[in-house]
Amino acid sequence: MTDSPARTAPSRETPWWRDAVIYQIYPRSWADSNGDGLGDLPGITQRLDYLKDLGVDAVWLSPFYRSPMADAGYDVADYRDIDPIFGTLEDADALLARAKDLGLRVVVDLVPNHTSDEHAWFQAALAAAPGSPERDRYMFRDGTGPEGAEPPNNWQSVFYGDGWSQVPDGQWYLHLFDTKQPDLNWDNPEVREEFHDILRFWLDRGVDGFRVDVAHGLVKEAGLPDYAGPMHLLGEHGEDEVVPEPSADHPVAPMWDRDGVHDIYRGWRSVLEQYADRDPILCAEAWVEPAERLARYLRPDEMHQAFNFEFLETHWRGADLTKVITDSIAAESIVGAPSTWVLSNHDVVRHATRLGYPPVGKRPNGIGADDPQPDAALGLRRARAATLMMLALPGGAYLYQGEELGLPDHTTMPDAVRQDPTYHRTAGAILGRDGCRVPMPWAKDAPSFGFGPSEQTWLPQPEAYGDLAVDQQDGVAGSTLEFYRSALRLRRELRLGLGTLSWLAGYPAEVVAFRVRSGAGGVQVLANTGPADVPLPEGAEVLLASGDLVDGRLPSDTTVWLRD
Ligand code: GLC
């Protein structure tokens, strides 16, 4: 791999994260070193070289903390320890050291909206009386109705069902997610202090930042008013669904995106400033629209990045993509922040599967054997096209493990193995997110496709993963893996993430057509979402294409980078 200027230490003007490509590792599913069927930290450490070769700048690790795993680790029982299924704190140190040697930064997941019900604080709250300081760290309330037998308000859980559960003495506690994920009370100074300390704990160990879980949910409106609007998160709402404008009848959601959250992040930013030599980051997982609201998380004294979920949610239609890119860049430039592009993660159907359906209607929350199946070839073709478009966009980008192999979701997984709390809370009516969390295939002919030394995998791998395994694609011209490597190399050489975007005229609306120029060069990007071939400009030099060009024309569902 060639070294390029962007690989050198960032200068003050260009902090590393502004154009970083960050690869999300879902630790349970990346590499299993001990054959128990669950990925672990030593497994990650052993395979970090693969990411160096891929050409990413950093990794983000989904939670590895001590947890009863009611929500795959997003239910944290101890923020300062590693769950035994993943390893030990020493394993975490070894991972950080190896990443540092390789020049890869490491971002960890922080889950501040809720703890596990098995966290020492929640256990203390249960043991203490109503009104006690222990209960005040969480959202305990008396019930309503005769003998307080009804919940304090009508809030629902994002994972469906009631947002409140009752404890033996009659009080109720709020959980916007699973019963086993009680919400913290962020009005309590002790909670704020504790999280400053947790930030310092991991910064002192050497991490380069935090992806902040449910960053828009921490502060709830005083009085906890009833709310009848949608609880959507995780990109499952449909484009045709009309979310009412806030009014007296339909107030804004009292649990999402309250102004008070910003104070919390200002406090965190000041903690991070004490580690300025490393320039650690905060990245918001905030399902907030429109882009102007999301941009508020990116004001100069708050977070550095916020996932652009509006982009992820946009269907494969040229005009819609052009609009979401335009709006995102405009909103974020007001606060001086770069956009943070993303197409897949552990909460949504992978884009190679999502894009294998017609570009209309509601996005599914999980796909099962009884559902219409995606067109896998079309999905992969469009996924490659979407990725090539994304990797040219100015700003940062996140990749989700396995997308560089073109992995689809497991869309015929037996229901009996599903683990997502959504599946269980809806008695199977909503399948949930297991399909995108299946263990990685590293080698076609090895047990568990090389995920670990045994046949065991915590979720079954679909047969199709064999041909997509790393060893089937490594060094194979035209493979999705080599395609990602080329795109990342060019992006780095041309410093596209630090470039400036302008739109190209003269193309039909189905074609997303823009140019990105940086001090190191530039590209013209044409992404054809329409049915008809599009001619390339006279004399164009093709740098990279997501699929074969036909007689110098750009076919349907293909993206090309031309030298600018
Ligand atoms: C975020 C995580 C998701 C988790 C939820 C509750 O949305 O990405 O996986 O279930 O928060 O912590």
JSON list of N, CA and C in Angstrom, two decimals, residues 391-442:
[
{"chain": "A", "resi": 391, "resn": "LEU", "atom": "N", "xyz": [-18.00, 7.32, -0.45]},
{"chain": "A", "resi": 391, "resn": "LEU", "atom": "CA", "xyz": [-16.59, 7.50, -0.10]},
{"chain": "A", "resi": 391, "resn": "LEU", "atom": "C", "xyz": [-15.94, 8.70, -0.79]},
{"chain": "A", "resi": 392, "resn": "ALA", "atom": "N", "xyz": [-16.66, 9.31, -1.73]},
{"chain": "A", "resi": 392, "resn": "ALA", "atom": "CA", "xyz": [-16.13, 10.54, -2.32]},
{"chain": "A", "resi": 392, "resn": "ALA", "atom": "C", "xyz": [-16.61, 11.78, -1.58]},
{"chain": "A", "resi": 393, "resn": "LEU", "atom": "N", "xyz": [-17.59, 11.62, -0.73]},
{"chain": "A", "resi": 393, "resn": "LEU", "atom": "CA", "xyz": [-18.20, 12.81, -0.11]},
{"chain": "A", "resi": 393, "resn": "LEU", "atom": "C", "xyz": [-17.28, 13.42, 0.95]},
{"chain": "A", "resi": 394, "resn": "PRO", "atom": "N", "xyz": [-17.22, 14.73, 0.99]},
{"chain": "A", "resi": 394, "resn": "PRO", "atom": "CA", "xyz": [-16.38, 15.39, 2.01]},
{"chain": "A", "resi": 394, "resn": "PRO", "atom": "C", "xyz": [-16.90, 15.07, 3.41]},
{"chain": "A", "resi": 395, "resn": "GLY", "atom": "N", "xyz": [-15.97, 14.82, 4.32]},
{"chain": "A", "resi": 395, "resn": "GLY", "atom": "CA", "xyz": [-16.35, 14.51, 5.69]},
{"chain": "A", "resi": 395, "resn": "GLY", "atom": "C", "xyz": [-15.82, 13.16, 6.09]},
{"chain": "A", "resi": 396, "resn": "GLY", "atom": "N", "xyz": [-16.35, 12.65, 7.19]},
{"chain": "A", "resi": 396, "resn": "GLY", "atom": "CA", "xyz": [-15.96, 11.33, 7.66]},
{"chain": "A", "resi": 396, "resn": "GLY", "atom": "C", "xyz": [-16.92, 10.27, 7.15]},
{"chain": "A", "resi": 397, "resn": "ALA", "atom": "N", "xyz": [-16.50, 9.01, 7.25]},
{"chain": "A", "resi": 397, "resn": "ALA", "atom": "CA", "xyz": [-17.39, 7.93, 6.83]},
{"chain": "A", "resi": 397, "resn": "ALA", "atom": "C", "xyz": [-17.20, 6.75, 7.77]},
{"chain": "A", "resi": 398, "resn": "TYR", "atom": "N", "xyz": [-18.29, 6.07, 8.04]},
{"chain": "A", "resi": 398, "resn": "TYR", "atom": "CA", "xyz": [-18.25, 4.85, 8.85]},
{"chain": "A", "resi": 398, "resn": "TYR", "atom": "C", "xyz": [-18.61, 3.66, 7.97]},
{"chain": "A", "resi": 399, "resn": "LEU", "atom": "N", "xyz": [-17.84, 2.58, 8.13]},
{"chain": "A", "resi": 399, "resn": "LEU", "atom": "CA", "xyz": [-18.14, 1.32, 7.46]},
{"chain": "A", "resi": 399, "resn": "LEU", "atom": "C", "xyz": [-18.53, 0.32, 8.53]},
{"chain": "A", "resi": 400, "resn": "TYR", "atom": "N", "xyz": [-19.41, -0.58, 8.18]},
{"chain": "A", "resi": 400, "resn": "TYR", "atom": "CA", "xyz": [-19.82, -1.62, 9.13]},
{"chain": "A", "resi": 400, "resn": "TYR", "atom": "C", "xyz": [-19.18, -2.93, 8.73]},
{"chain": "A", "resi": 401, "resn": "GLN", "atom": "N", "xyz": [-18.65, -3.64, 9.70]},
{"chain": "A", "resi": 401, "resn": "GLN", "atom": "CA", "xyz": [-17.89, -4.86, 9.43]},
{"chain": "A", "resi": 401, "resn": "GLN", "atom": "C", "xyz": [-18.59, -5.76, 8.41]},
{"chain": "A", "resi": 402, "resn": "GLY", "atom": "N", "xyz": [-17.82, -6.21, 7.43]},
{"chain": "A", "resi": 402, "resn": "GLY", "atom": "CA", "xyz": [-18.36, -7.13, 6.44]},
{"chain": "A", "resi": 402, "resn": "GLY", "atom": "C", "xyz": [-18.96, -6.46, 5.22]},
{"chain": "A", "resi": 403, "resn": "GLU", "atom": "N", "xyz": [-19.20, -5.16, 5.29]},
{"chain": "A", "resi": 403, "resn": "GLU", "atom": "CA", "xyz": [-19.74, -4.53, 4.07]},
{"chain": "A", "resi": 403, "resn": "GLU", "atom": "C", "xyz": [-18.67, -4.53, 2.99]},
{"chain": "A", "resi": 404, "resn": "GLU", "atom": "N", "xyz": [-17.40, -4.56, 3.39]},
{"chain": "A", "resi": 404, "resn": "GLU", "atom": "CA", "xyz": [-16.31, -4.61, 2.41]},
{"chain": "A", "resi": 404, "resn": "GLU", "atom": "C", "xyz": [-16.26, -5.96, 1.70]},
{"chain": "A", "resi": 405, "resn": "LEU", "atom": "N", "xyz": [-17.04, -6.93, 2.19]},
{"chain": "A", "resi": 405, "resn": "LEU", "atom": "CA", "xyz": [-17.15, -8.22, 1.51]},
{"chain": "A", "resi": 405, "resn": "LEU", "atom": "C", "xyz": [-18.46, -8.30, 0.72]},
{"chain": "A", "resi": 406, "resn": "GLY", "atom": "N", "xyz": [-19.27, -7.26, 0.84]},
{"chain": "A", "resi": 406, "resn": "GLY", "atom": "CA", "xyz": [-20.59, -7.28, 0.20]},
{"chain": "A", "resi": 406, "resn": "GLY", "atom": "C", "xyz": [-21.56, -8.17, 0.95]},
{"chain": "A", "resi": 407, "resn": "LEU", "atom": "N", "xyz": [-21.35, -8.35, 2.26]},
{"chain": "A", "resi": 407, "resn": "LEU", "atom": "CA", "xyz": [-22.22, -9.26, 3.00]},
{"chain": "A", "resi": 407, "resn": "LEU", "atom": "C", "xyz": [-23.66, -8.77, 2.99]},
{"chain": "A", "resi": 408, "resn": "PRO", "atom": "N", "xyz": [-24.59, -9.69, 2.76]},
{"chain": "A", "resi": 408, "resn": "PRO", "atom": "CA", "xyz": [-26.00, -9.38, 2.96]},
{"chain": "A", "resi": 408, "resn": "PRO", "atom": "C", "xyz": [-26.41, -9.71, 4.39]},
{"chain": "A", "resi": 409, "resn": "ASP", "atom": "N", "xyz": [-27.62, -9.35, 4.78]},
{"chain": "A", "resi": 409, "resn": "ASP", "atom": "CA", "xyz": [-28.20, -9.85, 6.02]},
{"chain": "A", "resi": 409, "resn": "ASP", "atom": "C", "xyz": [-28.46, -11.35, 5.88]},
{"chain": "A", "resi": 410, "resn": "HIS", "atom": "N", "xyz": [-28.57, -12.03, 6.99]},
{"chain": "A", "resi": 410, "resn": "HIS", "atom": "CA", "xyz": [-29.11, -13.38, 6.96]},
{"chain": "A", "resi": 410, "resn": "HIS", "atom": "C", "xyz": [-30.64, -13.22, 6.94]},
{"chain": "A", "resi": 411, "resn": "THR", "atom": "N", "xyz": [-31.25, -13.45, 5.81]},
{"chain": "A", "resi": 411, "resn": "THR", "atom": "CA", "xyz": [-32.68, -13.15, 5.67]},
{"chain": "A", "resi": 411, "resn": "THR", "atom": "C", "xyz": [-33.56, -14.38, 5.81]},
{"chain": "A", "resi": 412, "resn": "THR", "atom": "N", "xyz": [-32.95, -15.54, 6.11]},
{"chain": "A", "resi": 412, "resn": "THR", "atom": "CA", "xyz": [-33.77, -16.74, 6.32]},
{"chain": "A", "resi": 412, "resn": "THR", "atom": "C", "xyz": [-33.38, -17.40, 7.65]},
{"chain": "A", "resi": 413, "resn": "MET", "atom": "N", "xyz": [-32.94, -16.60, 8.57]},
{"chain": "A", "resi": 413, "resn": "MET", "atom": "CA", "xyz": [-32.52, -17.12, 9.87]},
{"chain": "A", "resi": 413, "resn": "MET", "atom": "C", "xyz": [-33.70, -17.78, 10.60]},
{"chain": "A", "resi": 414, "resn": "PRO", "atom": "N", "xyz": [-33.50, -18.94, 11.20]},
{"chain": "A", "resi": 414, "resn": "PRO", "atom": "CA", "xyz": [-34.61, -19.54, 11.95]},
{"chain": "A", "resi": 414, "resn": "PRO", "atom": "C", "xyz": [-35.00, -18.65, 13.14]},
{"chain": "A", "resi": 415, "resn": "ASP", "atom": "N", "xyz": [-36.28, -18.46, 13.33]},
{"chain": "A", "resi": 415, "resn": "ASP", "atom": "CA", "xyz": [-36.73, -17.56, 14.40]},
{"chain": "A", "resi": 415, "resn": "ASP", "atom": "C", "xyz": [-36.25, -18.03, 15.77]},
{"chain": "A", "resi": 416, "resn": "ALA", "atom": "N", "xyz": [-36.09, -19.34, 15.93]},
{"chain": "A", "resi": 416, "resn": "ALA", "atom": "CA", "xyz": [-35.72, -19.88, 17.24]},
{"chain": "A", "resi": 416, "resn": "ALA", "atom": "C", "xyz": [-34.38, -19.34, 17.74]},
{"chain": "A", "resi": 417, "resn": "VAL", "atom": "N", "xyz": [-33.51, -18.88, 16.85]},
{"chain": "A", "resi": 417, "resn": "VAL", "atom": "CA", "xyz": [-32.19, -18.42, 17.31]},
{"chain": "A", "resi": 417, "resn": "VAL", "atom": "C", "xyz": [-32.14, -16.90, 17.52]},
{"chain": "A", "resi": 418, "resn": "ARG", "atom": "N", "xyz": [-33.21, -16.22, 17.21]},
{"chain": "A", "resi": 418, "resn": "ARG", "atom": "CA", "xyz": [-33.17, -14.75, 17.29]},
{"chain": "A", "resi": 418, "resn": "ARG", "atom": "C", "xyz": [-32.97, -14.28, 18.73]},
{"chain": "A", "resi": 419, "resn": "GLN", "atom": "N", "xyz": [-32.21, -13.20, 18.88]},
{"chain": "A", "resi": 419, "resn": "GLN", "atom": "CA", "xyz": [-31.88, -12.72, 20.23]},
{"chain": "A", "resi": 419, "resn": "GLN", "atom": "C", "xyz": [-32.29, -11.27, 20.48]},
{"chain": "A", "resi": 420, "resn": "ASP", "atom": "N", "xyz": [-32.60, -10.53, 19.44]},
{"chain": "A", "resi": 420, "resn": "ASP", "atom": "CA", "xyz": [-32.92, -9.11, 19.62]},
{"chain": "A", "resi": 420, "resn": "ASP", "atom": "C", "xyz": [-34.14, -8.96, 20.55]},
{"chain": "A", "resi": 421, "resn": "PRO", "atom": "N", "xyz": [-34.02, -8.09, 21.59]},
{"chain": "A", "resi": 421, "resn": "PRO", "atom": "CA", "xyz": [-35.17, -7.90, 22.49]},
{"chain": "A", "resi": 421, "resn": "PRO", "atom": "C", "xyz": [-36.44, -7.49, 21.74]},
{"chain": "A", "resi": 422, "resn": "THR", "atom": "N", "xyz": [-36.29, -6.79, 20.62]},
{"chain": "A", "resi": 422, "resn": "THR", "atom": "CA", "xyz": [-37.49, -6.39, 19.87]},
{"chain": "A", "resi": 422, "resn": "THR", "atom": "C", "xyz": [-38.29, -7.62, 19.46]},
{"chain": "A", "resi": 423, "resn": "TYR", "atom": "N", "xyz": [-37.59, -8.65, 19.01]},
{"chain": "A", "resi": 423, "resn": "TYR", "atom": "CA", "xyz": [-38.27, -9.87, 18.59]},
{"chain": "A", "resi": 423, "resn": "TYR", "atom": "C", "xyz": [-39.09, -10.45, 19.74]},
{"chain": "A", "resi": 424, "resn": "HIS", "atom": "N", "xyz": [-38.48, -10.51, 20.88]},
{"chain": "A", "resi": 424, "resn": "HIS", "atom": "CA", "xyz": [-39.15, -11.14, 22.02]},
{"chain": "A", "resi": 424, "resn": "HIS", "atom": "C", "xyz": [-40.25, -10.24, 22.60]},
{"chain": "A", "resi": 425, "resn": "ARG", "atom": "N", "xyz": [-40.01, -8.93, 22.60]},
{"chain": "A", "resi": 425, "resn": "ARG", "atom": "CA", "xyz": [-41.02, -8.02, 23.16]},
{"chain": "A", "resi": 425, "resn": "ARG", "atom": "C", "xyz": [-42.26, -7.90, 22.28]},
{"chain": "A", "resi": 426, "resn": "THR", "atom": "N", "xyz": [-42.12, -8.26, 21.00]},
{"chain": "A", "resi": 426, "resn": "THR", "atom": "CA", "xyz": [-43.29, -8.19, 20.11]},
{"chain": "A", "resi": 426, "resn": "THR", "atom": "C", "xyz": [-43.80, -9.59, 19.79]},
{"chain": "A", "resi": 427, "resn": "ALA", "atom": "N", "xyz": [-43.38, -10.58, 20.57]},
{"chain": "A", "resi": 427, "resn": "ALA", "atom": "CA", "xyz": [-43.78, -11.97, 20.34]},
{"chain": "A", "resi": 427, "resn": "ALA", "atom": "C", "xyz": [-43.55, -12.36, 18.88]},
{"chain": "A", "resi": 428, "resn": "GLY", "atom": "N", "xyz": [-42.46, -11.85, 18.32]},
{"chain": "A", "resi": 428, "resn": "GLY", "atom": "CA", "xyz": [-42.08, -12.26, 16.98]},
{"chain": "A", "resi": 428, "resn": "GLY", "atom": "C", "xyz": [-42.71, -11.45, 15.86]},
{"chain": "A", "resi": 429, "resn": "ALA", "atom": "N", "xyz": [-43.55, -10.47, 16.21]},
{"chain": "A", "resi": 429, "resn": "ALA", "atom": "CA", "xyz": [-44.20, -9.69, 15.15]},
{"chain": "A", "resi": 429, "resn": "ALA", "atom": "C", "xyz": [-43.17, -8.84, 14.40]},
{"chain": "A", "resi": 430, "resn": "ILE", "atom": "N", "xyz": [-42.16, -8.37, 15.12]},
{"chain": "A", "resi": 430, "resn": "ILE", "atom": "CA", "xyz": [-41.08, -7.61, 14.48]},
{"chain": "A", "resi": 430, "resn": "ILE", "atom": "C", "xyz": [-39.79, -8.39, 14.69]},
{"chain": "A", "resi": 431, "resn": "LEU", "atom": "N", "xyz": [-39.12, -8.70, 13.59]},
{"chain": "A", "resi": 431, "resn": "LEU", "atom": "CA", "xyz": [-38.01, -9.65, 13.68]},
{"chain": "A", "resi": 431, "resn": "LEU", "atom": "C", "xyz": [-36.77, -9.05, 14.34]},
{"chain": "A", "resi": 432, "resn": "GLY", "atom": "N", "xyz": [-36.52, -7.76, 14.10]},
{"chain": "A", "resi": 432, "resn": "GLY", "atom": "CA", "xyz": [-35.38, -7.13, 14.74]},
{"chain": "A", "resi": 432, "resn": "GLY", "atom": "C", "xyz": [-34.07, -7.32, 13.99]},
{"chain": "A", "resi": 433, "resn": "ARG", "atom": "N", "xyz": [-32.97, -7.10, 14.71]},
{"chain": "A", "resi": 433, "resn": "ARG", "atom": "CA", "xyz": [-31.70, -6.77, 14.06]},
{"chain": "A", "resi": 433, "resn": "ARG", "atom": "C", "xyz": [-30.69, -7.90, 13.97]},
{"chain": "A", "resi": 434, "resn": "ASP", "atom": "N", "xyz": [-31.08, -9.11, 14.34]},
{"chain": "A", "resi": 434, "resn": "ASP", "atom": "CA", "xyz": [-30.09, -10.20, 14.32]},
{"chain": "A", "resi": 434, "resn": "ASP", "atom": "C", "xyz": [-29.50, -10.44, 12.93]},
{"chain": "A", "resi": 435, "resn": "GLY", "atom": "N", "xyz": [-30.31, -10.23, 11.90]},
{"chain": "A", "resi": 435, "resn": "GLY", "atom": "CA", "xyz": [-29.86, -10.56, 10.53]},
{"chain": "A", "resi": 435, "resn": "GLY", "atom": "C", "xyz": [-28.61, -9.83, 10.08]},
{"chain": "A", "resi": 436, "resn": "CYS", "atom": "N", "xyz": [-28.35, -8.65, 10.64]},
{"chain": "A", "resi": 436, "resn": "CYS", "atom": "CA", "xyz": [-27.16, -7.89, 10.22]},
{"chain": "A", "resi": 436, "resn": "CYS", "atom": "C", "xyz": [-25.98, -8.14, 11.17]},
{"chain": "A", "resi": 437, "resn": "ARG", "atom": "N", "xyz": [-26.16, -9.01, 12.16]},
{"chain": "A", "resi": 437, "resn": "ARG", "atom": "CA", "xyz": [-25.14, -9.18, 13.21]},
{"chain": "A", "resi": 437, "resn": "ARG", "atom": "C", "xyz": [-24.44, -10.53, 13.15]},
{"chain": "A", "resi": 438, "resn": "VAL", "atom": "N", "xyz": [-24.55, -11.19, 12.05]},
{"chain": "A", "resi": 438, "resn": "VAL", "atom": "CA", "xyz": [-24.05, -12.55, 11.90]},
{"chain": "A", "resi": 438, "resn": "VAL", "atom": "C", "xyz": [-22.52, -12.55, 11.82]},
{"chain": "A", "resi": 439, "resn": "PRO", "atom": "N", "xyz": [-21.87, -13.56, 12.44]},
{"chain": "A", "resi": 439, "resn": "PRO", "atom": "CA", "xyz": [-20.40, -13.60, 12.44]},
{"chain": "A", "resi": 439, "resn": "PRO", "atom": "C", "xyz": [-19.75, -13.56, 11.04]},
{"chain": "A", "resi": 440, "resn": "MET", "atom": "N", "xyz": [-18.62, -12.89, 10.99]},
{"chain": "A", "resi": 440, "resn": "MET", "atom": "CA", "xyz": [-17.85, -12.65, 9.75]},
{"chain": "A", "resi": 440, "resn": "MET", "atom": "C", "xyz": [-17.31, -13.95, 9.16]},
{"chain": "A", "resi": 441, "resn": "PRO", "atom": "N", "xyz": [-17.33, -14.09, 7.83]},
{"chain": "A", "resi": 441, "resn": "PRO", "atom": "CA", "xyz": [-16.66, -15.22, 7.18]},
{"chain": "A", "resi": 441, "resn": "PRO", "atom": "C", "xyz": [-15.25, -14.81, 6.75]},
{"chain": "A", "resi": 442, "resn": "TRP", "atom": "N", "xyz": [-14.27, -15.54, 7.25]},
{"chain": "A", "resi": 442, "resn": "TRP", "atom": "CA", "xyz": [-12.88, -15.22, 6.92]},
{"chain": "A", "resi": 442, "resn": "TRP", "atom": "C", "xyz": [-12.30, -16.21, 5.90]}
]
